[in-house]
Short mmCIF file of C-alpha atoms and ligand atoms in Angstrom, two decimals:
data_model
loop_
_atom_site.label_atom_id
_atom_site.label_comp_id
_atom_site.label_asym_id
_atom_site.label_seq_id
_atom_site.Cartn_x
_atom_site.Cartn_y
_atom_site.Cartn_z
CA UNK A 1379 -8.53 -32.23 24.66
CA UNK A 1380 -7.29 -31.02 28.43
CA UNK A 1381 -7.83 -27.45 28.97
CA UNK A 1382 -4.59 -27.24 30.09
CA UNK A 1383 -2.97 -28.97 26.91
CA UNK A 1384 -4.93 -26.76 24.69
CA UNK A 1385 -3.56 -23.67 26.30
CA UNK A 1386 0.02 -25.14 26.35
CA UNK A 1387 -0.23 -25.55 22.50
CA UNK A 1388 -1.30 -22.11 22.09
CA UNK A 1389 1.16 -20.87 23.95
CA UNK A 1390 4.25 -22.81 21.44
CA UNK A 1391 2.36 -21.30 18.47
CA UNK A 1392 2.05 -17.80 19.87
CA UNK A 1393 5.25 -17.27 21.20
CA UNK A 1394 6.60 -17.87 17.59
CA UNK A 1395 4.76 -15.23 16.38
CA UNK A 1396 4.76 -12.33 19.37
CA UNK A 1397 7.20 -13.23 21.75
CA UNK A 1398 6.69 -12.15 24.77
CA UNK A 1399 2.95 -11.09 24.34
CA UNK A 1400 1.84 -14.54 25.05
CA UNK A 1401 0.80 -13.79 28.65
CA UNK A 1402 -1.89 -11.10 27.73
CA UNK A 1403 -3.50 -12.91 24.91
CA UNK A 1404 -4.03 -16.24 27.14
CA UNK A 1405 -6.25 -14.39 29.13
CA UNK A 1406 -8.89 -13.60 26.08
CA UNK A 1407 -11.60 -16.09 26.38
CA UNK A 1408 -12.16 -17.39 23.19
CA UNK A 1409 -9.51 -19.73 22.82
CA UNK A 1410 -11.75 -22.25 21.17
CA UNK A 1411 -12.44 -20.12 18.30
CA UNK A 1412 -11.77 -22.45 15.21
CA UNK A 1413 -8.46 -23.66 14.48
CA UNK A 1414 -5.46 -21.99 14.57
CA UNK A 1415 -4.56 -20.11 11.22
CA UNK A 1416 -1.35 -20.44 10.00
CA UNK A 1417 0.15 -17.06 7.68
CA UNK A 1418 3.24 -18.14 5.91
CA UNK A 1419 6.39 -15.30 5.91
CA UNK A 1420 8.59 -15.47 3.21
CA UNK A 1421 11.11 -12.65 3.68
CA UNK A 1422 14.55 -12.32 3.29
CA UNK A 1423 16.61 -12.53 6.70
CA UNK A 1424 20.17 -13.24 5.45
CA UNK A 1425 21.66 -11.58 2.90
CA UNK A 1426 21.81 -8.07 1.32
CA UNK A 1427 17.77 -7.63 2.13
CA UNK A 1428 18.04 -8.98 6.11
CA UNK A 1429 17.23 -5.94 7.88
CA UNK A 1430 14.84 -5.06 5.23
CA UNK A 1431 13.20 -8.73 5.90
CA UNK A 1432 13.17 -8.14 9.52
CA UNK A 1433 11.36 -4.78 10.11
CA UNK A 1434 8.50 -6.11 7.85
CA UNK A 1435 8.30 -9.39 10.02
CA UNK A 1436 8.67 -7.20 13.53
CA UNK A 1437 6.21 -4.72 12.26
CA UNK A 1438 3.38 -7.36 10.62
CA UNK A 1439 3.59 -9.21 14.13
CA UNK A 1440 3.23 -5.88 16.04
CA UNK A 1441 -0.49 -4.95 14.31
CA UNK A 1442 -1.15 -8.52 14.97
CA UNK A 1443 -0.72 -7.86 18.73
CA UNK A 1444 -2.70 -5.36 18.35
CA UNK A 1445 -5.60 -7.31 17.41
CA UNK A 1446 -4.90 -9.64 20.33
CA UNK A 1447 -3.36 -12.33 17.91
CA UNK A 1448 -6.09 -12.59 16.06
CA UNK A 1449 -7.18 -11.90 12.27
CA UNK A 1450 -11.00 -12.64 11.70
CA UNK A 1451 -11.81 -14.51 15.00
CA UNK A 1452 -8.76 -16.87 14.40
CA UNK A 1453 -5.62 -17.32 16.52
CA UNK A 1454 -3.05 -16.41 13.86
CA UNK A 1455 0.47 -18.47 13.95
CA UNK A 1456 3.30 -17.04 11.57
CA UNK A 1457 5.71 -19.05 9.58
CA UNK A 1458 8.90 -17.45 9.37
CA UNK A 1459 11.25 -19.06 5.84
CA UNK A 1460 14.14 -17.08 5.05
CA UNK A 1461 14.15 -16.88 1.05
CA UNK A 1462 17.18 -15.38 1.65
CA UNK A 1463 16.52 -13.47 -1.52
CA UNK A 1464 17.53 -16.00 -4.08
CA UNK A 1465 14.91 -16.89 -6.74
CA UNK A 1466 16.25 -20.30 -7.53
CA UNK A 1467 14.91 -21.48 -4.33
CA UNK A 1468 11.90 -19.13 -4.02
CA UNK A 1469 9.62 -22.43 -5.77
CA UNK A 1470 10.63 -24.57 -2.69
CA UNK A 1471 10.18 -22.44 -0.41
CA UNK A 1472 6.45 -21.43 -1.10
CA UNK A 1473 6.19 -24.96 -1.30
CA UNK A 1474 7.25 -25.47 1.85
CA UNK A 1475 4.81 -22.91 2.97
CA UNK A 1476 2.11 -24.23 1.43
CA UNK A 1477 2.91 -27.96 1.92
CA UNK A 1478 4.18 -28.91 4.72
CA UNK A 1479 3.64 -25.81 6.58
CA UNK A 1480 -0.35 -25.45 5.36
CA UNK A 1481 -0.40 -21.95 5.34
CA UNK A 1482 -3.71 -20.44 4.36
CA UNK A 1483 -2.19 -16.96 3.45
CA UNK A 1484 0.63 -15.87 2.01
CA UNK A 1485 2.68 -12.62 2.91
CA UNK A 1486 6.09 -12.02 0.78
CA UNK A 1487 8.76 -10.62 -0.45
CA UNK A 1488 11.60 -8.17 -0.58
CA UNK A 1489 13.12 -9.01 -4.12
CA UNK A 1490 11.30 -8.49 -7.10
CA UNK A 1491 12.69 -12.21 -8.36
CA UNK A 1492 11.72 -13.96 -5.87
CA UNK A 1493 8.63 -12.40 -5.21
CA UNK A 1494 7.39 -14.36 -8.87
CA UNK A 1495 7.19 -17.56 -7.31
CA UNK A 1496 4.58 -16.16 -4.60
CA UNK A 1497 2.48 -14.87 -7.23
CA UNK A 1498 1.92 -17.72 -9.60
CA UNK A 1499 1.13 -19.70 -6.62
CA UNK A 1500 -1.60 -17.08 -5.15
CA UNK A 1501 -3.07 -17.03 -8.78
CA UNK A 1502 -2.66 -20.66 -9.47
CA UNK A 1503 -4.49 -21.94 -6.46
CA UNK A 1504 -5.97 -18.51 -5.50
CA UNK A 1505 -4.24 -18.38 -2.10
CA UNK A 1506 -4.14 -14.61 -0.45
CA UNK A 1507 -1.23 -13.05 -0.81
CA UNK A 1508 0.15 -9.81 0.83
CA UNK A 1509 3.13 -8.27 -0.95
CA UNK A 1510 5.16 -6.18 1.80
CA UNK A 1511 7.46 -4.76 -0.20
CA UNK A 1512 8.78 -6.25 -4.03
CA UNK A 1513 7.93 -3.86 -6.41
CA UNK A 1514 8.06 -6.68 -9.52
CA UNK A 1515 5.30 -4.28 -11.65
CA UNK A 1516 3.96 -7.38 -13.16
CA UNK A 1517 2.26 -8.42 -10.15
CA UNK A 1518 -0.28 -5.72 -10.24
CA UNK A 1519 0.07 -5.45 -14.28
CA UNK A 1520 -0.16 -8.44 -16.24
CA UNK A 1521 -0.07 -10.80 -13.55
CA UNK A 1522 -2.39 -9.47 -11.57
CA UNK A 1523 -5.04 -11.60 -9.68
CA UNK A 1524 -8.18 -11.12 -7.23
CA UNK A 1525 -5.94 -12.98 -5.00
CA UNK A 1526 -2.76 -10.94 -4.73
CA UNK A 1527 -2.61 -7.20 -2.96
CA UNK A 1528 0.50 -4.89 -2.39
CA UNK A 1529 0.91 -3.04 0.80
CA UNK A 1530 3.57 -1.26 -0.88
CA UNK A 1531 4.87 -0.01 -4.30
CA UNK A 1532 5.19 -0.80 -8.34
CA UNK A 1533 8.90 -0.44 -8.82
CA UNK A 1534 8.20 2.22 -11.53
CA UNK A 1535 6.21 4.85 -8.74
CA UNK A 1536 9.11 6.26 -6.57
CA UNK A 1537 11.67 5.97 -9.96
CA UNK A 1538 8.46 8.23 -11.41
CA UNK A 1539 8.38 10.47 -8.81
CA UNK A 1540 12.24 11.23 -8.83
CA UNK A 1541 12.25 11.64 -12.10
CA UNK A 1542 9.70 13.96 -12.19
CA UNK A 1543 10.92 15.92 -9.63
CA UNK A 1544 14.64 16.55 -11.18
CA UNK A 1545 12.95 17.28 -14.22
CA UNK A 1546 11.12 20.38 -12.73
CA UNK A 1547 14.59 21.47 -11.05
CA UNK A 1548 15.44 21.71 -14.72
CA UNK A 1549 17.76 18.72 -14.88
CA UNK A 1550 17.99 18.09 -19.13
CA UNK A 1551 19.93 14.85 -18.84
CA UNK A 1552 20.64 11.85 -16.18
CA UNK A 1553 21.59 8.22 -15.74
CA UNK A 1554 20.61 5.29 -13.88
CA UNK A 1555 23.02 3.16 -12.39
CA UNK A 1556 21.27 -0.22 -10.49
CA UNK A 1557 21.85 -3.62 -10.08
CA UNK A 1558 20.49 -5.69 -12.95
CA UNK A 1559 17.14 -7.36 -12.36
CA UNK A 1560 13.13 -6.80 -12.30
CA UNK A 1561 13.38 -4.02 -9.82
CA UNK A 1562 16.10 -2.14 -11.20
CA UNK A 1563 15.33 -2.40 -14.85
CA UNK A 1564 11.20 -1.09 -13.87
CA UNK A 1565 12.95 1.17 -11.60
CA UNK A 1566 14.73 2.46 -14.64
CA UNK A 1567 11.68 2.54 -16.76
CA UNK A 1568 10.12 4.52 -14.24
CA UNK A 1569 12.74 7.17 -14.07
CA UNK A 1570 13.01 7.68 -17.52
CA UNK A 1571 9.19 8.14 -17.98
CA UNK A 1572 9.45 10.45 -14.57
CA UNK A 1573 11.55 12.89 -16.45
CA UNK A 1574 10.51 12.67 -19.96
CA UNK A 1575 6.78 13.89 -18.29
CA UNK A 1576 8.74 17.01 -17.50
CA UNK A 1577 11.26 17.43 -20.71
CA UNK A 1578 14.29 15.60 -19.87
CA UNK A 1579 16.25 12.31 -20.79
CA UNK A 1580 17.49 9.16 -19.30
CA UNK A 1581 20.41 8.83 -21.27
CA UNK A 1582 22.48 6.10 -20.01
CA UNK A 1583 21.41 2.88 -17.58
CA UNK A 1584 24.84 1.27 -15.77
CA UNK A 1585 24.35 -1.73 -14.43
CA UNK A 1586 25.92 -4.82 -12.50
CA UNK A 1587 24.32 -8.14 -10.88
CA UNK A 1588 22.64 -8.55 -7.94
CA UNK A 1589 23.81 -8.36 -5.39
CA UNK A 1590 27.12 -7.39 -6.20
CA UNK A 1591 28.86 -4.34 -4.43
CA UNK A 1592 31.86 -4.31 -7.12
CA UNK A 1593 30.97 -0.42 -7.92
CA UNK A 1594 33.78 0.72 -8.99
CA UNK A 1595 33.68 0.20 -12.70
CA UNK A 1596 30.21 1.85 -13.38
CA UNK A 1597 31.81 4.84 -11.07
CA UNK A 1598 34.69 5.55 -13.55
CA UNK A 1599 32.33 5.58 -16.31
CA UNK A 1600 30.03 8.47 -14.73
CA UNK A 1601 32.16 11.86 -15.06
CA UNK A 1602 32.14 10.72 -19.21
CA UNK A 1603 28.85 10.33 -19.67
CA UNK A 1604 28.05 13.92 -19.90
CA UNK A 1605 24.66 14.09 -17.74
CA UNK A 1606 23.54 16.72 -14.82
CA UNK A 1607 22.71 13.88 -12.31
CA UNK A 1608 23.25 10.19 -11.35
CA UNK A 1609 19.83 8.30 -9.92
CA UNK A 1610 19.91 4.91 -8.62
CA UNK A 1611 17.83 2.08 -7.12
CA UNK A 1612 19.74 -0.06 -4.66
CA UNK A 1613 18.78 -1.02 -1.32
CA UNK A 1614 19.84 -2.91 2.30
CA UNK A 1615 23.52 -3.55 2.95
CA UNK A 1616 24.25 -2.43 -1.01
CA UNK A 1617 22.80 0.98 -1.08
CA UNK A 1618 24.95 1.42 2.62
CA UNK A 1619 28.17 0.79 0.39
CA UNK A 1620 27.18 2.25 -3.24
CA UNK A 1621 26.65 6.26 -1.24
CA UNK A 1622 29.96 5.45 0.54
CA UNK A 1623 31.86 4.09 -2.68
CA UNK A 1624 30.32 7.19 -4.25
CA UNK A 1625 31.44 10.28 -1.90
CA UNK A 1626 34.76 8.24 -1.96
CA UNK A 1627 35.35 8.86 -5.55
CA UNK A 1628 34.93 12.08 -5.32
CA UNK A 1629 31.81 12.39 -7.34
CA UNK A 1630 28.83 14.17 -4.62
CA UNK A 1631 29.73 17.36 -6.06
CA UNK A 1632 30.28 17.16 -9.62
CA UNK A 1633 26.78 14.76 -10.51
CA UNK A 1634 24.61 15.19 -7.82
CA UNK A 1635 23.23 11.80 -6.39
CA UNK A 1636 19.56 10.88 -6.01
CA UNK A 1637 17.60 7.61 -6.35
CA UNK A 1638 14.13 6.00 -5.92
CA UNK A 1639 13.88 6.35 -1.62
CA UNK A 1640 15.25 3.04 -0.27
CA UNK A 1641 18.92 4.21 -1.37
CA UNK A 1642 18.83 6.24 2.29
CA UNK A 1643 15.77 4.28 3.33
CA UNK A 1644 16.97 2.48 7.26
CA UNK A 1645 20.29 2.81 6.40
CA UNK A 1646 21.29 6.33 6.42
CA UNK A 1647 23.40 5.63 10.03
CA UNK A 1648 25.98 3.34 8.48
CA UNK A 1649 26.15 5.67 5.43
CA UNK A 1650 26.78 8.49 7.78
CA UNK A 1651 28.53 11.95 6.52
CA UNK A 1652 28.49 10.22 2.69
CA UNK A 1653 24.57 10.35 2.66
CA UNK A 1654 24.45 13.94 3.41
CA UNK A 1655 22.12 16.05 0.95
CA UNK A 1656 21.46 13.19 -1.00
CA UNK A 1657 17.29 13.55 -2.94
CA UNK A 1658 15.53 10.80 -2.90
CA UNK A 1659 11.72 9.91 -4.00
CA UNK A 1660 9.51 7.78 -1.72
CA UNK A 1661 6.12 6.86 -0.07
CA UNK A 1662 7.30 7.62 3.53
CA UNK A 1663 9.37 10.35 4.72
CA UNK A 1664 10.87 11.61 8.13
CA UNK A 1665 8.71 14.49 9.59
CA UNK A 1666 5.36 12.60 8.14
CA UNK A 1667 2.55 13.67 10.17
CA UNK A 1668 -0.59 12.07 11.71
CA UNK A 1669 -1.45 10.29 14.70
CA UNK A 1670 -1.27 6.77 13.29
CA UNK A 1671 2.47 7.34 12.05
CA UNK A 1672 2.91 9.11 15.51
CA UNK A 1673 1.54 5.76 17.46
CA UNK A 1674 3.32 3.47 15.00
CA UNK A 1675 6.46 5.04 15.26
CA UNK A 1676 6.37 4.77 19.16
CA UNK A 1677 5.16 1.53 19.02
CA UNK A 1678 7.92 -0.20 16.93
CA UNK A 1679 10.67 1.70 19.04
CA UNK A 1680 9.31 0.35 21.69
CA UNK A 1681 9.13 -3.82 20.19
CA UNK A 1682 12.40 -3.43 18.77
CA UNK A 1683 14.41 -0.60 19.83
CA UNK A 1684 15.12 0.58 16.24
CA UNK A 1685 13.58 3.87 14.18
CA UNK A 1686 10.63 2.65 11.87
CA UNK A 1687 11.32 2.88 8.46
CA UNK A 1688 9.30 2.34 5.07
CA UNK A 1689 9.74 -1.76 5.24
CA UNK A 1690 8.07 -1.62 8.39
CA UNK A 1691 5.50 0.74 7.73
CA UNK A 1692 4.75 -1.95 4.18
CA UNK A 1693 4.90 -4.52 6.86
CA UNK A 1694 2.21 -3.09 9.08
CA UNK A 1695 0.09 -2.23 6.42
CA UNK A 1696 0.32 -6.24 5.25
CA UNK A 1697 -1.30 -6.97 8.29
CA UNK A 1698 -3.64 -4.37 8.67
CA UNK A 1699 -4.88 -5.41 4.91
CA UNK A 1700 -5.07 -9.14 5.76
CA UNK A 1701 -7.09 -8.84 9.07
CA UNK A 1702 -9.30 -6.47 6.74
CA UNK A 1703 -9.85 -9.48 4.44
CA UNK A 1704 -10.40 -11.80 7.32
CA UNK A 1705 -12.46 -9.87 9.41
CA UNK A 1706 -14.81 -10.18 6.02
CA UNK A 1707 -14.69 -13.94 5.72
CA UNK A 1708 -14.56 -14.55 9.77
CA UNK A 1709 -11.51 -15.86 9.21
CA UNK A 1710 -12.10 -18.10 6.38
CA UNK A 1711 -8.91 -17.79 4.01
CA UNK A 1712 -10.81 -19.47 1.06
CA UNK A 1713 -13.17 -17.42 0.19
CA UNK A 1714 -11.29 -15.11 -1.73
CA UNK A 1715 -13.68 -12.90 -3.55
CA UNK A 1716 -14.67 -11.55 -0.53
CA UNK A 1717 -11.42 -10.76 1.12
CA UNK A 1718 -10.53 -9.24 -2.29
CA UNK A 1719 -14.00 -7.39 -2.13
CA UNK A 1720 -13.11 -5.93 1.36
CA UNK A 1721 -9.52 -4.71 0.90
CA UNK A 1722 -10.60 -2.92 -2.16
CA UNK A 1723 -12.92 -1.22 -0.34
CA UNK A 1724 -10.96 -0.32 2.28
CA UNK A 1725 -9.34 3.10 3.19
CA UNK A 1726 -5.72 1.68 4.92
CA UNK A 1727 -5.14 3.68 7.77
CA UNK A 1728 -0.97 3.70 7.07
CA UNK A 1729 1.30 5.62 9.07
CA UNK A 1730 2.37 6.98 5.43
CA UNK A 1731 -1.22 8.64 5.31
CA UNK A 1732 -4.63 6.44 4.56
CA UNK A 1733 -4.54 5.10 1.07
CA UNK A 1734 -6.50 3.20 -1.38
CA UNK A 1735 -5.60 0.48 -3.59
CA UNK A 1736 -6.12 0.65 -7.68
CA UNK A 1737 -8.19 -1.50 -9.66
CA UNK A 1738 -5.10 -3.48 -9.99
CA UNK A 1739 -4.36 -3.84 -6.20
CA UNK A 1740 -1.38 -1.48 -5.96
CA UNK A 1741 -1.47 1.01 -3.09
CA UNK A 1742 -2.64 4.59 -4.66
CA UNK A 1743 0.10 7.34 -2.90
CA UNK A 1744 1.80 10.62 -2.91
CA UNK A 1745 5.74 10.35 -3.25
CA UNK A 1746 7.63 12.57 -1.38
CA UNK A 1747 10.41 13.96 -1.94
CA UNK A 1748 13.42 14.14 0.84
CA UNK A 1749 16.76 15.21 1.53
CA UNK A 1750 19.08 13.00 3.75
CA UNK A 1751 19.97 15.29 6.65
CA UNK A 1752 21.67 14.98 10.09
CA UNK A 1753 20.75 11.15 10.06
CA UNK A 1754 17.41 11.92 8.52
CA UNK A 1755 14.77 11.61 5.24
CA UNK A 1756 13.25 14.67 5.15
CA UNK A 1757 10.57 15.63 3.28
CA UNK A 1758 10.90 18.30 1.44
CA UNK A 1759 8.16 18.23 -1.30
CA UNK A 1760 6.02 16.33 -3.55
CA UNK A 1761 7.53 14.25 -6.07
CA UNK A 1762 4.11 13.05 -7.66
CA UNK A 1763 0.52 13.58 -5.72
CA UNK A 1764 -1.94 10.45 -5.60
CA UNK A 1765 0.54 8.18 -8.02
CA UNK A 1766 -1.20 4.95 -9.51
CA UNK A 1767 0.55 2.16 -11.17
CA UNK A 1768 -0.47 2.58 -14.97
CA UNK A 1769 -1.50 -1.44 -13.90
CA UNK A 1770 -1.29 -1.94 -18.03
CA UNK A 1771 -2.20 -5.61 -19.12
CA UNK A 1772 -4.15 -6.20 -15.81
CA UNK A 1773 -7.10 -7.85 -16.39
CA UNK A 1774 -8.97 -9.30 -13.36
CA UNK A 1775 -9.78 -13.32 -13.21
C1 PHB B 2706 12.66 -5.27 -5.15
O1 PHB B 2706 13.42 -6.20 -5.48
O2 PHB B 2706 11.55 -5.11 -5.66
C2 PHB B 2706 13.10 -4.32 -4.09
C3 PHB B 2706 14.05 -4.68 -3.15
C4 PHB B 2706 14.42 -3.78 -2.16
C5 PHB B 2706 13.82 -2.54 -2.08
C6 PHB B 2706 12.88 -2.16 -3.03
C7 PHB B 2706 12.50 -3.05 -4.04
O3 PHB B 2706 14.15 -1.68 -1.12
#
């Protein structure tokens, strides 16, 4: 092939992925290095989920700039499908991934529905897959596989951690109110064991479907149900409207309000005044320091002229784990064992803090506890030091 039709076709299938970093990268020599690999997004960038979808995609394509486009010697080129958080179409879309597409590696998904579909086909034909944010537990619990990492969260850890934590404030009884699917019911699970470990009781769960915003039901049943607090898991565009629906029915100072993080997680501007002094539990805080969060944090203002928030720090991380894996194999997607071999033995050097991963490849990490203030998550504690995912039923292939 012409030099000059080789570097015209790695130009289309870098601007895809970086933008306007193409000019830079053109100028490293080893264009010839193997054939382009091909990493297949599946995020969510419609719907209730968008922005979530689209600070893990700006943030995954920002390390990869950092390694000059490349994971493992390879010129990377990333497939963007919009799942568009629906899991009746999540099978066709890793399909399409897959298929047509011929991804090599996998990175996906926001909902904890839709993230299923990702993981049987990682296990089934042992594909790598980086999970960037759902916290479905059974991916790193029953369903676990030498194939599948999270560069995130089980959906029971932050739950845990907020439970714990309003149990040591000497909160006796609370609900859950959620929408009603994988991550709310483990988020549930999660809060209940959180504050039984320190005395108290979920009594009550109130749910509705996802992703329904129709609060207004579960909020007329809250003042009867006799508890000292109200925790929730929602996220995106429906957490924005469940802390607004909430300070407009009057109830922010009669049950106090918390929830596992991503209720004020990237979204505390459009909640504005109604998110004020609201407690929430999460692996990423405001006023986090070290100098990778310091960089990062620069760094992503800079790409995309927004504030980093957890999805992109998860989104980051995905990368940073997947060139790990690579750099092991020299790019070779296939060999599995030994990309699984090298991200377990890596230390991820995360803007939340460095972490490990647990024998059942869920990201080991201290959630913090914050308080929504003046358009910020601050973090005001620890919720739970060093949490694991019990990983029960996880028995590696
Ligand atoms: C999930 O479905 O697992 C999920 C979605 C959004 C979040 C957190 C968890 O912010």
């Amino acid at each position: 092939m012409p030099a000059m039709s080789r570097r015209s076709m790695l130009e289309g299938a870098l601007g895809g992925a970086l933008g306007g970093a193409t000019a830079t990268l053109l100028a490293a020599p080893a264009i010839a290095q193997g054939a382009t690999l091909k990493i297949g997004l599946m995020l969510p960038f419609s719907g209730t989920f968008a922005a979530l979808g689209e600070a893990i995609a700006a943030a995954f394509a920002l390390y990869l700039k950092e390694l000059d486009g490349k994971m493992g010697g390879r010129i990377v080129e990333l497939v963007r499908v919009d799942d568009e958080s629906d899991p009746a179409k999540a099978p066709s879309n890793v399909n399409r991934l897959l298929g047509r597409e011929k991804a090599e590696a996998l990175v996906g998904t926001v909902h904890s529905g839709v993230v299923m579909a990702l993981v049987q086909a990682a296990r089934e034909q042992q594909i790598p897959l980086i999970i960037p944010n759902a916290g479905n537990v059974a991916a790193t619990r029953d369903l676990c596989s030498p194939s599948v990492f999270r560069s995130s969260f089980s959906n029971w850890q932050p739950a845990y951690g907020m439970g714990k934590a309003l149990a040591a404030k000497g909160v006796k009884k609370a609900a859950w109110v959620t929408w009603e699917y994988a991550a709310g019911k483990e988020s549930a699970e999660g809060f209940g064991d959180g504050l039984r470990s320190g005395g108290a009781e979920l009594t009550k769960v109130l749910t509705l479907p996802f992703p329904e915003t129709n609060f207004q039901p579960l909020l007329a049943q809250l003042p009867g149900l006799k508890v000292d607090a109200v925790g929730s898991f929602f996220a995106g565009g429906g957490a924005i409207q469940f802390v607004k629906d909430y300070a407009a029915a009057g109830l922010r100072d009669k049950l106090p309000l918390c929830g596992s993080g991503f209720l004020t997680e990237g979204v505390l501007k459009a909640q504005g005044a109604a998110a004020e002094g609201i407690q929430t539990a999460l692996h990423y805080g405001d006023g986090i320091e070290n100098p990778k969060n310091t960089a990062f944090r620069a760094a992503y203002k800079t790409v995309t002229n927004r504030d980093a928030d957890v999805y992109a720090v998860q989104g980051y991380d995905a990368a940073q784990m997947l060139a790990i894996g690579l750099a092991a194999t020299k790019g070779d997607a296939s060999a599995v064992k030994d990309i699984s071999a090298a991200i377990r033995a890596a230390k991820i050097d995360s803007p939340r803090g460095a972490f490990t991963v647990s024998a059942s490849h869920n990201p080991v990490q201290t959630i913090w506890l914050r308080e929504a203030k003046n358009g910020e998550n601050r973090v005001i504690g620890v919720a739970a030091e060093s949490l694991a995912d019990p990983g029960t039923g996880c028995k590696m292939a």
